[in-house]
PDB file of C-alpha atoms (C1' of nucleotides) in Angstrom:
ATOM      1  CA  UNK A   1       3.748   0.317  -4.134  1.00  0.00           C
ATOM      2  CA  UNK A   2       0.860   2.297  -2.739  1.00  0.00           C
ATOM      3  CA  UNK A   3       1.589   3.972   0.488  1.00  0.00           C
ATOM      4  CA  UNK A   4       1.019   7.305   1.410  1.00  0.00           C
ATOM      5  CA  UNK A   5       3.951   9.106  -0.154  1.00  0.00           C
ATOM      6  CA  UNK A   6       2.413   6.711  -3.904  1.00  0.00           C
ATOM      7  CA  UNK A   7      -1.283   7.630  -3.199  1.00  0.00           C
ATOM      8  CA  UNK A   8       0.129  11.585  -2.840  1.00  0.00           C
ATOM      9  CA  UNK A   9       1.734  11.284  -6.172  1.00  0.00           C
ATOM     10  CA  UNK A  10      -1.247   9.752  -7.315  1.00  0.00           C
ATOM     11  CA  UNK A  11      -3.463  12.316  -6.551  1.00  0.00           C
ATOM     12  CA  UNK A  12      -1.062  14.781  -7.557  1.00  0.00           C
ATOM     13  CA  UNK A  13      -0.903  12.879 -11.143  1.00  0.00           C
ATOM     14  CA  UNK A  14      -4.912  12.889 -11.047  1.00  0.00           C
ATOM     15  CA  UNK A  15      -4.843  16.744 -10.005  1.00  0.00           C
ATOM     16  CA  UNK A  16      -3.048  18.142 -12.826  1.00  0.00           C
ATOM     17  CA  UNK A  17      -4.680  15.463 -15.715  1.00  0.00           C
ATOM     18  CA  UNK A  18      -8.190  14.606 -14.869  1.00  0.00           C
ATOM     19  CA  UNK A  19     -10.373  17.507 -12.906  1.00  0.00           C
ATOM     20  CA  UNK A  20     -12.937  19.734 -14.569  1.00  0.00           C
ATOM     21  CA  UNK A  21     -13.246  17.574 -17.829  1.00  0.00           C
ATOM     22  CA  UNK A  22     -16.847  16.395 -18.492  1.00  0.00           C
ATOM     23  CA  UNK A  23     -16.643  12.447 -18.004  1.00  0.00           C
ATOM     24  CA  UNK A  24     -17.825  11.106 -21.353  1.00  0.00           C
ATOM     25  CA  UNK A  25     -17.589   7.651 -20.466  1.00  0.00           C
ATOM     26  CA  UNK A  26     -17.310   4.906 -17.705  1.00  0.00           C
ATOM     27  CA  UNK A  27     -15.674   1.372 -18.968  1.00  0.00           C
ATOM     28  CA  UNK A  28     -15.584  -1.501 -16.076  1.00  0.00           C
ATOM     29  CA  UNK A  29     -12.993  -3.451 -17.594  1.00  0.00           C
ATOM     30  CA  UNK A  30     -13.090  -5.743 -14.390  1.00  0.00           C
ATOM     31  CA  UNK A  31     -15.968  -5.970 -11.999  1.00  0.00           C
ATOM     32  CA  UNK A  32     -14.094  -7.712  -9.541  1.00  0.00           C
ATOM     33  CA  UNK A  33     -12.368  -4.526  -8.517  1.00  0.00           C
ATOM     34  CA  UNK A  34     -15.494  -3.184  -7.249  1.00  0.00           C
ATOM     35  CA  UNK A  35     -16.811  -3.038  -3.632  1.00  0.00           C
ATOM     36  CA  UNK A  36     -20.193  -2.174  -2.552  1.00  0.00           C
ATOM     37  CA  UNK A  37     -21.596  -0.938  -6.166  1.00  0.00           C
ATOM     38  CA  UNK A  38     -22.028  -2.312  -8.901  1.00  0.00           C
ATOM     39  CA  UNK A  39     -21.386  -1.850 -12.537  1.00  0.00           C
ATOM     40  CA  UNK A  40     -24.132   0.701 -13.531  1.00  0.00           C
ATOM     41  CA  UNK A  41     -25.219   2.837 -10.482  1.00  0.00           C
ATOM     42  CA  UNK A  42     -21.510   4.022 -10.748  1.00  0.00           C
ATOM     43  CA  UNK A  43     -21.469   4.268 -14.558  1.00  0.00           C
ATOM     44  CA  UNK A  44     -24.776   6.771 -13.890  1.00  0.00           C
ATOM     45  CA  UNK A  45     -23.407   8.559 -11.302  1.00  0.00           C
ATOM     46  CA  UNK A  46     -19.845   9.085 -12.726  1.00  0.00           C
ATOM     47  CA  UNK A  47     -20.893   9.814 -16.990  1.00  0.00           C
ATOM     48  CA  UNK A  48     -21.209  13.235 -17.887  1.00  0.00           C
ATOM     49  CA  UNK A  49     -20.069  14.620 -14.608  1.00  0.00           C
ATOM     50  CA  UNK A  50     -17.024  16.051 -13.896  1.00  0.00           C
ATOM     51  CA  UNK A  51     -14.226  15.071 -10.911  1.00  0.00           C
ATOM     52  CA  UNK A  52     -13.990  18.527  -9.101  1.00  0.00           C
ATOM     53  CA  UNK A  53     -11.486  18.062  -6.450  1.00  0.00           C
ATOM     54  CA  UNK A  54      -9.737  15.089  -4.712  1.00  0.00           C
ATOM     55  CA  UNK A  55      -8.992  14.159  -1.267  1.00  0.00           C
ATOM     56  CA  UNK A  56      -5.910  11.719   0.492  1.00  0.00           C
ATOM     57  CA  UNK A  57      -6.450   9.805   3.449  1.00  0.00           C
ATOM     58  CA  UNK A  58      -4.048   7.040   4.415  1.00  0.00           C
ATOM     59  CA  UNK A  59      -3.832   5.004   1.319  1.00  0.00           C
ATOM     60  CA  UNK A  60      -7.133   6.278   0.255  1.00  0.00           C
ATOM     61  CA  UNK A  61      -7.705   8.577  -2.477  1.00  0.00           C
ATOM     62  CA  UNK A  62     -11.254  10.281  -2.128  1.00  0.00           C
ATOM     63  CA  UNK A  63     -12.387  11.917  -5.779  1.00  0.00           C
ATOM     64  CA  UNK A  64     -15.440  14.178  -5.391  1.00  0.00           C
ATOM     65  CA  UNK A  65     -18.020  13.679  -8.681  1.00  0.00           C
ATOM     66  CA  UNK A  66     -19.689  17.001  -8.859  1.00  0.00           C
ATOM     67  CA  UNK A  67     -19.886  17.199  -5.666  1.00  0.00           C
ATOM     68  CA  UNK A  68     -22.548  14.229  -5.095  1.00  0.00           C
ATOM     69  CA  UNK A  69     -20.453  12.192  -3.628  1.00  0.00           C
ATOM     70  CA  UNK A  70     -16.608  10.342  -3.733  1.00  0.00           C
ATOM     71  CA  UNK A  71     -15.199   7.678  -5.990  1.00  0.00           C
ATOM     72  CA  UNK A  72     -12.940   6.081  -3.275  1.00  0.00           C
ATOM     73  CA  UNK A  73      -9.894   4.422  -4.903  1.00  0.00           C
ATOM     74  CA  UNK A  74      -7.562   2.344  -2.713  1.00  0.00           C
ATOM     75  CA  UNK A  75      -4.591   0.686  -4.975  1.00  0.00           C
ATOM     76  CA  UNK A  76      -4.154  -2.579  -2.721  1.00  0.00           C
ATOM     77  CA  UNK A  77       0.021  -3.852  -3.588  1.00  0.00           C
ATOM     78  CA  UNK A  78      -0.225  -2.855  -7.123  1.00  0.00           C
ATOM     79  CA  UNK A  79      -2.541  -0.484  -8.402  1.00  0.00           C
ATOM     80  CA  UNK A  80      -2.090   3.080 -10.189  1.00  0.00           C
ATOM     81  CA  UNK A  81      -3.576   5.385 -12.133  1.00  0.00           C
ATOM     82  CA  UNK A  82      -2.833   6.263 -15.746  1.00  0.00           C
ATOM     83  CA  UNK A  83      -3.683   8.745 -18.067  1.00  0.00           C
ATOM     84  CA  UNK A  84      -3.260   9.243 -21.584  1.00  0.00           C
ATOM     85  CA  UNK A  85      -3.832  10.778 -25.172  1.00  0.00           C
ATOM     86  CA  UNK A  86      -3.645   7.883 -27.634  1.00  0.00           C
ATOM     87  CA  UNK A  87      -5.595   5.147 -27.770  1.00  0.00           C
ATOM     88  CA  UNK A  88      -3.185   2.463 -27.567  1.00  0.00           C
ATOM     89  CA  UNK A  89      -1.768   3.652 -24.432  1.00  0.00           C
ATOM     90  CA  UNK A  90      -4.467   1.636 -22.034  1.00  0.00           C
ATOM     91  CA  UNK A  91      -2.132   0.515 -19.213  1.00  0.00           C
ATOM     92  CA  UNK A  92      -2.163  -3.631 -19.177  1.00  0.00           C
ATOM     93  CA  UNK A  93      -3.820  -4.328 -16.035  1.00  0.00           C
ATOM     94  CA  UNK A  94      -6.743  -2.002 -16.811  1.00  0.00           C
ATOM     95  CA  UNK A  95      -9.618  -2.531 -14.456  1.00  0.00           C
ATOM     96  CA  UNK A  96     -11.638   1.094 -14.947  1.00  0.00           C
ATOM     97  CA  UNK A  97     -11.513   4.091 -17.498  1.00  0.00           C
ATOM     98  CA  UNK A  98     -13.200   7.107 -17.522  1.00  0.00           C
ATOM     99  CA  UNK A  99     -13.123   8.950 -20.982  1.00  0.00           C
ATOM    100  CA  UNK A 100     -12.889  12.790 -20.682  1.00  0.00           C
ATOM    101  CA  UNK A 101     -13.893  14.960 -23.026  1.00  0.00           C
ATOM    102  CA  UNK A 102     -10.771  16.417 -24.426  1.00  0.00           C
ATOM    103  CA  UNK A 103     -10.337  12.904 -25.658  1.00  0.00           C
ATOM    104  CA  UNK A 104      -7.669  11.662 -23.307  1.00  0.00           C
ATOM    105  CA  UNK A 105      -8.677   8.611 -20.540  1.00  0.00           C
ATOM    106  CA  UNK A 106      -7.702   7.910 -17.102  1.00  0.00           C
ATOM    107  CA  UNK A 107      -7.384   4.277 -15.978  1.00  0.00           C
ATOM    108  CA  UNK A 108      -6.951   2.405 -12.580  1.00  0.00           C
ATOM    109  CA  UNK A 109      -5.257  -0.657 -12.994  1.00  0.00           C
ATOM    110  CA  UNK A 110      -4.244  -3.037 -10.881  1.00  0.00           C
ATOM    111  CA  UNK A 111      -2.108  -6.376 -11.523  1.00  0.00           C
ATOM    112  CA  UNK A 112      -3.562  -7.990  -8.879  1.00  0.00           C
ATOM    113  CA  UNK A 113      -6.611  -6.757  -7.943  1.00  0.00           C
ATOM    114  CA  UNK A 114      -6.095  -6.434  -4.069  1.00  0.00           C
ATOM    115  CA  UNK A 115      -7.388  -2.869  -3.773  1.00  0.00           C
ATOM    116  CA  UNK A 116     -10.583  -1.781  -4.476  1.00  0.00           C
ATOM    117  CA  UNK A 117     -12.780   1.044  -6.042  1.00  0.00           C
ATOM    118  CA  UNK A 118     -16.280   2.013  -4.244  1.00  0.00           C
ATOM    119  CA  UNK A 119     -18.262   4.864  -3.500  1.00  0.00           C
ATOM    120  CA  UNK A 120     -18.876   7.037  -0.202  1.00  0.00           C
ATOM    121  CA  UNK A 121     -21.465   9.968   0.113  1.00  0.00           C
ATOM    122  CA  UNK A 122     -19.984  11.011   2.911  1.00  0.00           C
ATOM    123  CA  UNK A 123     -16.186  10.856   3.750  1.00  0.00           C
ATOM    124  CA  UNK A 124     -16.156  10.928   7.672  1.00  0.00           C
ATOM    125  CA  UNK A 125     -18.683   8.580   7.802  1.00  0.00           C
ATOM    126  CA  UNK A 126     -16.961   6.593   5.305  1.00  0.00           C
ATOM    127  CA  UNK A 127     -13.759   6.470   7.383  1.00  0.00           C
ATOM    128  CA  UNK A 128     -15.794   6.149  10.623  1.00  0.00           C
ATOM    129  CA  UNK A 129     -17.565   3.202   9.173  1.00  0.00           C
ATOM    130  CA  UNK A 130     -13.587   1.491   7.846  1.00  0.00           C
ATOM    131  CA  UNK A 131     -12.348   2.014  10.796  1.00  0.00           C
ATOM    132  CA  UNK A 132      -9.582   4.005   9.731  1.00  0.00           C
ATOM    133  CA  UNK A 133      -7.741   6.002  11.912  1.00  0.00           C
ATOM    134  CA  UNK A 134      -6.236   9.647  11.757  1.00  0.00           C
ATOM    135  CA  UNK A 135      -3.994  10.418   8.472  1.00  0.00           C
ATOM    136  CA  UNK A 136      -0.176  10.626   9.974  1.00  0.00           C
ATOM    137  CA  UNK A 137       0.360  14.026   7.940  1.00  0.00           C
ATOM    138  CA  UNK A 138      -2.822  15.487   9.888  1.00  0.00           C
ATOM    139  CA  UNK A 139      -1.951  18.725  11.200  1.00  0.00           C
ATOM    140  CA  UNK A 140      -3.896  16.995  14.114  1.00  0.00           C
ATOM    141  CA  UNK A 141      -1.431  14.383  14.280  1.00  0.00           C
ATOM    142  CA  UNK A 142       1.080  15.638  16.486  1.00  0.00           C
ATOM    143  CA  UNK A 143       3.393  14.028  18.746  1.00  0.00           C
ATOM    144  CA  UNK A 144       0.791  13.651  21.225  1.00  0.00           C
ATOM    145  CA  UNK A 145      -1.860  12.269  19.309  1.00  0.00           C
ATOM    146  CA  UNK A 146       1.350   9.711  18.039  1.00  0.00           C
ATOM    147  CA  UNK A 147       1.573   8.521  21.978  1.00  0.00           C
ATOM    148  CA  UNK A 148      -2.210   8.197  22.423  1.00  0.00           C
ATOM    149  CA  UNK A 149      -2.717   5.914  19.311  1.00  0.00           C
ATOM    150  CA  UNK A 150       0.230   3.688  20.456  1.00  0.00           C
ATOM    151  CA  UNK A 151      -0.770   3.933  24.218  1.00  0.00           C
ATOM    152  CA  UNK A 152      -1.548   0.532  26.175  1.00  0.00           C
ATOM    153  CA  UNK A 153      -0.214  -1.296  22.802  1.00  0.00           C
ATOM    154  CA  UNK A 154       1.880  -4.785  23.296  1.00  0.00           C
ATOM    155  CA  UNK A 155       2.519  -4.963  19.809  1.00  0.00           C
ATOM    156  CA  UNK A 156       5.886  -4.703  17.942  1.00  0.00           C
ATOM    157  CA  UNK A 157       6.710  -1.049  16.846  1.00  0.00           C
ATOM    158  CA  UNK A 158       6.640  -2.183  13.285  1.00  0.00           C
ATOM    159  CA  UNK A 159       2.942  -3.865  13.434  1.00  0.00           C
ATOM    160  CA  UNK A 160       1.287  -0.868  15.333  1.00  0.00           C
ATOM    161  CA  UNK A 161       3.191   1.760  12.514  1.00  0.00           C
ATOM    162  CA  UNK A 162       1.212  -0.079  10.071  1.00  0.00           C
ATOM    163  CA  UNK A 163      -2.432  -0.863  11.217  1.00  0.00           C
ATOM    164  CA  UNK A 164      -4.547   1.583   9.352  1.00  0.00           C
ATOM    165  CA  UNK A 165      -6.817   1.640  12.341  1.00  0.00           C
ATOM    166  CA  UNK A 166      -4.486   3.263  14.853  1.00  0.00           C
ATOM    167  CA  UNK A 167      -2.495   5.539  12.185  1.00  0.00           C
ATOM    168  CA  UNK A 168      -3.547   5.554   8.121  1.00  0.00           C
ATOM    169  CA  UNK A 169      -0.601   5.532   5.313  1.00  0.00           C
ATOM    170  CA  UNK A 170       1.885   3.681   6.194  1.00  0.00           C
ATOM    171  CA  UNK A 171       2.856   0.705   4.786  1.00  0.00           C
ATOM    172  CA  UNK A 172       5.461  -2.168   4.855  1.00  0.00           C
ATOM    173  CA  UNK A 173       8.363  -0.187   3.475  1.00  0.00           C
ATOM    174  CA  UNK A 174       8.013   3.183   5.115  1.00  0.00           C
ATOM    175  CA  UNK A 175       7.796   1.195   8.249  1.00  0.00           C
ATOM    176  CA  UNK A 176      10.885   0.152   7.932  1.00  0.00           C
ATOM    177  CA  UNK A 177      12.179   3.021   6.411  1.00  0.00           C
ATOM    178  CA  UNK A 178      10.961   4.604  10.200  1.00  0.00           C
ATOM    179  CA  UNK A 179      11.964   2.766  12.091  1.00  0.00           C
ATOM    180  CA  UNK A 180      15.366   2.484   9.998  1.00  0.00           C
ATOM    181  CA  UNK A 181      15.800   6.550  10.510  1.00  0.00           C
ATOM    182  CA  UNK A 182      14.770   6.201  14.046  1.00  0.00           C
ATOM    183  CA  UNK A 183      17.168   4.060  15.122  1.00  0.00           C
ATOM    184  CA  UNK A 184      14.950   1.970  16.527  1.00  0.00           C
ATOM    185  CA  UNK A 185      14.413  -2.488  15.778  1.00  0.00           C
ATOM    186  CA  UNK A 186      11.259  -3.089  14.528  1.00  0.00           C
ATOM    187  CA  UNK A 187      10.049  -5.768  16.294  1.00  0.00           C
ATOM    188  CA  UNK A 188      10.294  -3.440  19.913  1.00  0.00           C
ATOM    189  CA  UNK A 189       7.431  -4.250  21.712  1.00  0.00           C
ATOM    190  CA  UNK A 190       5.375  -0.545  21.417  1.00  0.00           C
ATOM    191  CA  UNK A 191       5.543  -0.210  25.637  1.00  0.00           C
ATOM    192  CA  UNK A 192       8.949  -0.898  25.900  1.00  0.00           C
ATOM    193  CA  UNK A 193       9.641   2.094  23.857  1.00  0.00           C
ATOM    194  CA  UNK A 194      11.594   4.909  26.307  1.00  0.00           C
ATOM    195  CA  UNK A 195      10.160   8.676  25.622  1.00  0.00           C
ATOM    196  CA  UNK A 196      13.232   9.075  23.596  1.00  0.00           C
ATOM    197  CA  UNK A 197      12.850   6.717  21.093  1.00  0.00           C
ATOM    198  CA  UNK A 198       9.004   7.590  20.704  1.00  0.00           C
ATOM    199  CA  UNK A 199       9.239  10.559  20.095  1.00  0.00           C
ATOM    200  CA  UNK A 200      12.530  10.062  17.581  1.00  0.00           C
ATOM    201  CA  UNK A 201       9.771   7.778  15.908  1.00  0.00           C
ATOM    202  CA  UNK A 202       7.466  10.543  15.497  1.00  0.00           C
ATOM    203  CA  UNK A 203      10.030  12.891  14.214  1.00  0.00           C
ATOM    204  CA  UNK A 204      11.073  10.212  11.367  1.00  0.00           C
ATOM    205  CA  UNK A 205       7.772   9.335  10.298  1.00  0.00           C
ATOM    206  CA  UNK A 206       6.856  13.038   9.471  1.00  0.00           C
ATOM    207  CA  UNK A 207      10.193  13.668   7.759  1.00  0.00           C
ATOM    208  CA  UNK A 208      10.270  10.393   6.058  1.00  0.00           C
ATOM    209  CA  UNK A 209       7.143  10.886   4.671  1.00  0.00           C
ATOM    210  CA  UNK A 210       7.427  14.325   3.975  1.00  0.00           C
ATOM    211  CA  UNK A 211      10.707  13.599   2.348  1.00  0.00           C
ATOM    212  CA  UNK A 212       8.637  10.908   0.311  1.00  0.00           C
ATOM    213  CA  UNK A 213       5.651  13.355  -0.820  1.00  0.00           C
ATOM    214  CA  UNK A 214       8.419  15.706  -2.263  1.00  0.00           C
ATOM    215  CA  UNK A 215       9.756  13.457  -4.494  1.00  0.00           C
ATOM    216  CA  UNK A 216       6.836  11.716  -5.564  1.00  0.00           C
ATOM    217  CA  UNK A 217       7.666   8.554  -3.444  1.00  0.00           C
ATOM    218  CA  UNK A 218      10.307   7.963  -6.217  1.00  0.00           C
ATOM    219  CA  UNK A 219      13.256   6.235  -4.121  1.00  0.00           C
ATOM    220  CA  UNK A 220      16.198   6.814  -6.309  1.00  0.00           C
ATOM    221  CA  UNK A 221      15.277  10.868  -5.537  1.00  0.00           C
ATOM    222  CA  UNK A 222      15.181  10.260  -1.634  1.00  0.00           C
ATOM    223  CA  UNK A 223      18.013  11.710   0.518  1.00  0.00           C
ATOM    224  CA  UNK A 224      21.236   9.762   0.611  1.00  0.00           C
ATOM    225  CA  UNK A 225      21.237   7.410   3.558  1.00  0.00           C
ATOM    226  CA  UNK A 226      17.412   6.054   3.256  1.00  0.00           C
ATOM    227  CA  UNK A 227      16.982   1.927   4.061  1.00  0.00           C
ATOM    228  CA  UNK A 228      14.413   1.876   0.455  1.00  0.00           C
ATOM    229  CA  UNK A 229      16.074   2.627  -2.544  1.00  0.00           C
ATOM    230  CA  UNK A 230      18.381  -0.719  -0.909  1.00  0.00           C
ATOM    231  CA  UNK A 231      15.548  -3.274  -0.514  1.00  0.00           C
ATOM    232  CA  UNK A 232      15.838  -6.403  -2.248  1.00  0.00           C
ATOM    233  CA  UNK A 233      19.284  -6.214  -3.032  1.00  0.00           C
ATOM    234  CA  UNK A 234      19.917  -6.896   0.534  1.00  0.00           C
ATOM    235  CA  UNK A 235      23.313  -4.584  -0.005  1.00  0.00           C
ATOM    236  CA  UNK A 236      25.092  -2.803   3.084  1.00  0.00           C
ATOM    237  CA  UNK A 237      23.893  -0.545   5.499  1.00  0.00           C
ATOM    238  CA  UNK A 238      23.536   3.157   3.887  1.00  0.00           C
ATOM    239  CA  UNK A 239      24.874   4.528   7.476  1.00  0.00           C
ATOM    240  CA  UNK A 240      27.198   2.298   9.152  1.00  0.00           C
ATOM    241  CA  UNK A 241      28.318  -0.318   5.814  1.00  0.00           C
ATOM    242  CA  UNK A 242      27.453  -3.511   7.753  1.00  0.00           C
ATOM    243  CA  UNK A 243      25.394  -6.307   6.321  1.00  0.00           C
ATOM    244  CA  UNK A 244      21.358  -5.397   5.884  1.00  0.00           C
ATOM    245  CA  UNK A 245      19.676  -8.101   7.454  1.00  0.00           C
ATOM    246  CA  UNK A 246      15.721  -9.616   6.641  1.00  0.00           C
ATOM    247  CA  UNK A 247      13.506 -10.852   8.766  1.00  0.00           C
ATOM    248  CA  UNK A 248       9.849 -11.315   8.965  1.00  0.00           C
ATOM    249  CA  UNK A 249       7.165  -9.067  11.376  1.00  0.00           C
ATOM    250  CA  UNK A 250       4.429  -9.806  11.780  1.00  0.00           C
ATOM    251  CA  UNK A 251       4.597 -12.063   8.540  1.00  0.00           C
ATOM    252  CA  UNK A 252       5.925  -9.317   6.467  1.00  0.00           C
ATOM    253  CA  UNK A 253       9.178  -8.827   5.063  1.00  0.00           C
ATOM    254  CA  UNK A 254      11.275  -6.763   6.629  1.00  0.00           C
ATOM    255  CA  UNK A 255      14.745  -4.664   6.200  1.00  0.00           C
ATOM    256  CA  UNK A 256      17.073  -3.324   8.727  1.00  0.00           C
ATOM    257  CA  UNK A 257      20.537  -2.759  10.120  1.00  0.00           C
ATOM    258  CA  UNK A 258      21.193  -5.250  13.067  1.00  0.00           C
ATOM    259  CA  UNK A 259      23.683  -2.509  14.224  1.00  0.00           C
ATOM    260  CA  UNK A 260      22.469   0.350  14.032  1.00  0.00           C
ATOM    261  CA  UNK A 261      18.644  -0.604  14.932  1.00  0.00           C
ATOM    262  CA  UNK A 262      20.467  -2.962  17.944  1.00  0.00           C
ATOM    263  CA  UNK A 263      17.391  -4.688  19.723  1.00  0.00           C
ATOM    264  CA  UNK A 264      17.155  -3.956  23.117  1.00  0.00           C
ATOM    265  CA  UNK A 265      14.118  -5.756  24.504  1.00  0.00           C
TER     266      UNK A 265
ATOM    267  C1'  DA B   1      -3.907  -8.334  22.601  1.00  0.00           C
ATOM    268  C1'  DC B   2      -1.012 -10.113  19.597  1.00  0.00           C
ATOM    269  C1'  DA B   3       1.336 -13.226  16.201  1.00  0.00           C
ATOM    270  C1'  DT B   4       0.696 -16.451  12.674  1.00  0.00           C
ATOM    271  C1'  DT B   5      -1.319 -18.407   8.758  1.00  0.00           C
ATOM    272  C1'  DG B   6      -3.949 -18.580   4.777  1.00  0.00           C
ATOM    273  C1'  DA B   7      -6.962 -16.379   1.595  1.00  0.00           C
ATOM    274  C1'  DC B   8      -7.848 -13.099  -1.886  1.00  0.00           C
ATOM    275  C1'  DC B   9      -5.520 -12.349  -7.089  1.00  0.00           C
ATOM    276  C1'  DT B  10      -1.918 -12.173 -10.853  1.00  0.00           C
ATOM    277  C1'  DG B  11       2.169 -12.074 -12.336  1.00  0.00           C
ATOM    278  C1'  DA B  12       7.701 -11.570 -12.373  1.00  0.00           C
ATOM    279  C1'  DG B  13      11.904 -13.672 -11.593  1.00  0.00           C
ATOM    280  C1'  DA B  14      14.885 -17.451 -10.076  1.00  0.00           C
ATOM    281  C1'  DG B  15      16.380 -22.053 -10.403  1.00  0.00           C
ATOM    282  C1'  DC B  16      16.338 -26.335 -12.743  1.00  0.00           C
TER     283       DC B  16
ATOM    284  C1'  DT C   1      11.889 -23.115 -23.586  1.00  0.00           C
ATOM    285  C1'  DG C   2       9.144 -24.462 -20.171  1.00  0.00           C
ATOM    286  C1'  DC C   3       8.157 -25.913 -15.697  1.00  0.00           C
ATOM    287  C1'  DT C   4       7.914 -25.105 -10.677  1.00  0.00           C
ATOM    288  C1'  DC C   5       8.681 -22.441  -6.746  1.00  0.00           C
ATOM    289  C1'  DT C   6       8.914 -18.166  -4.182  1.00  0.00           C
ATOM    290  C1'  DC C   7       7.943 -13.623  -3.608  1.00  0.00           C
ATOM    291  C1'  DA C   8       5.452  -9.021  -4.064  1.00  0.00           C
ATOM    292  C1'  DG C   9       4.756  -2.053  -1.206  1.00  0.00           C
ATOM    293  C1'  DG C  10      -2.518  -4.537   1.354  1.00  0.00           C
ATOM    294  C1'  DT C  11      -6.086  -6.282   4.199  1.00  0.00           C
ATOM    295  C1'  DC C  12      -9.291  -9.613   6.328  1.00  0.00           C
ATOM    296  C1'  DA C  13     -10.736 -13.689   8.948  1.00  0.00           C
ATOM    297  C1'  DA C  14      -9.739 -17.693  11.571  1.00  0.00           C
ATOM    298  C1'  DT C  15      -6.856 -19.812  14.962  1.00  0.00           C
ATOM    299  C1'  DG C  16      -3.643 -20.330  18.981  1.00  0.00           C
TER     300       DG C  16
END
DNA sequence: ACATTGACCTGAGAGC
DNA sequence: TGCTCTCAGGTCAATG
């Protein structure tokens, strides 16, 4: 689930539940989901502080802690956040809970555990160090900057949408979902892309995504004629009513119209 | 440089 | 019901 348009809604979700509430408490239901601290240096720097703000990067969700410093949370395939009032309401994958004072908690959970939770004093230096590239809904990120992180690249369109390290956010099904409203295959090698379809690439990737963020990357509230709400049930083309077709890139599974995204290479 | 494969984990769902 | 197999929206390392 978590791609950028999920880790907006995320931090949305965390926004309006969890900031300004003193932290009462700091449960590790599951170590493993840690990276780079351990158990109690991050129980003493989280309890009785307070989140203040939070940041998005990519898939990353930066949460400042009175502002010493950022609990990073990345969600891996399956992770979320959850908050609640009752006690009962703990979500089932529960990996780490913070108790707020107004009695409610927030949890991170995660099925299976492929993201992780660490700590970063510093968030340039963080995403310096992680190698992770520029967020595709920078302001900075313009077409330009689009064509320079692709530039010199053999790779197939699909592949280079998704490395973190040239572009951070998007993910297996809003790279189709691109490439989908671009018109364009997704295994096109990136240099034998014309200026047309490059740019047409850019153009869909801010409006997908935008599109996405708006509706709290809930598919069945995207625009009509979006690839995603029809994954899985391999159903006909939203656009032209032919036959959806999967294939694998770069190992991953992937969605398209074989007639309206005709290969050309 | 790039694709492929397997690993990391834990299920859900399909097929038998 | 229960077993086995495949697949899942992320990323990393090893290999060709």
């Amino acid at each position: 689930m978590p791609e950028l348009p999920d880790v907006a809604a995320m931090k949305r979700y965390l926004d309006a539940t969890s900031l300004h509430q003193p932290i009462k408490a700091v449960h590790v239901r599951d170590a493993r989901i840690l990276a780079g601290i351990s158990s109690q240096p991050l129980q003493d720097r989280i309890q009785g502080a307070r989140f203040d703000r939070s940041h998005r990067h990519g898939k990353h969700l930066f949460v400042s802690v009175d502002d010493k410093g950022w609990l990073v949370l990345h969600f891996g395939m399956s992770g979320f956040l959850q908050y609640w009032r009752h006690p009962d309401h703990s979500p089932r994958h529960e990996r780490l809970r913070f108790d707020l004072e107004n009695g409610c908690s927030l949890a991170y959970a995660s099925q299976r555990l492929l993201g992780e939770v660490s700590w970063a004093d510093d968030l340039d230096s963080f995403l310096k160090r992680a190698g992770i590239g520029p967020d595709v809904l920078d302001r900075e990120f313009d077409v330009q900057a689009f064509q320079q992180v692709l530039s010199g690249s053999r790779a197939a369109i699909k592949s280079a949408l998704m490395d973190q390290k040239r572009m951070a956010g998007i993910g297996n099904v809003y790279a189709d979902e691109i490439c989908f409203q671009a018109k364009v295959h997704p295994k096109t090698p990136v240099n034998r892309l014309d200026v047309q379809s490059t740019s047409r690439l850019y153009t869909c990737l801010q409006r997908v995504l935008e599109n996405a963020v708006a509706v709290d990357a809930q598919a069945e509230k995207l625009p009509a004629g979006y690839l995603l709400p029809h994954r899985r049930q391999a159903t006909a083309c939203p656009r032209c009513g032919k036959a959806l077709e999967t294939i694998k890139v770069s190992g991953r599974s992937t969605y398209l119209c074989p007639v309206c995204q005709e290969a050309r290479a």
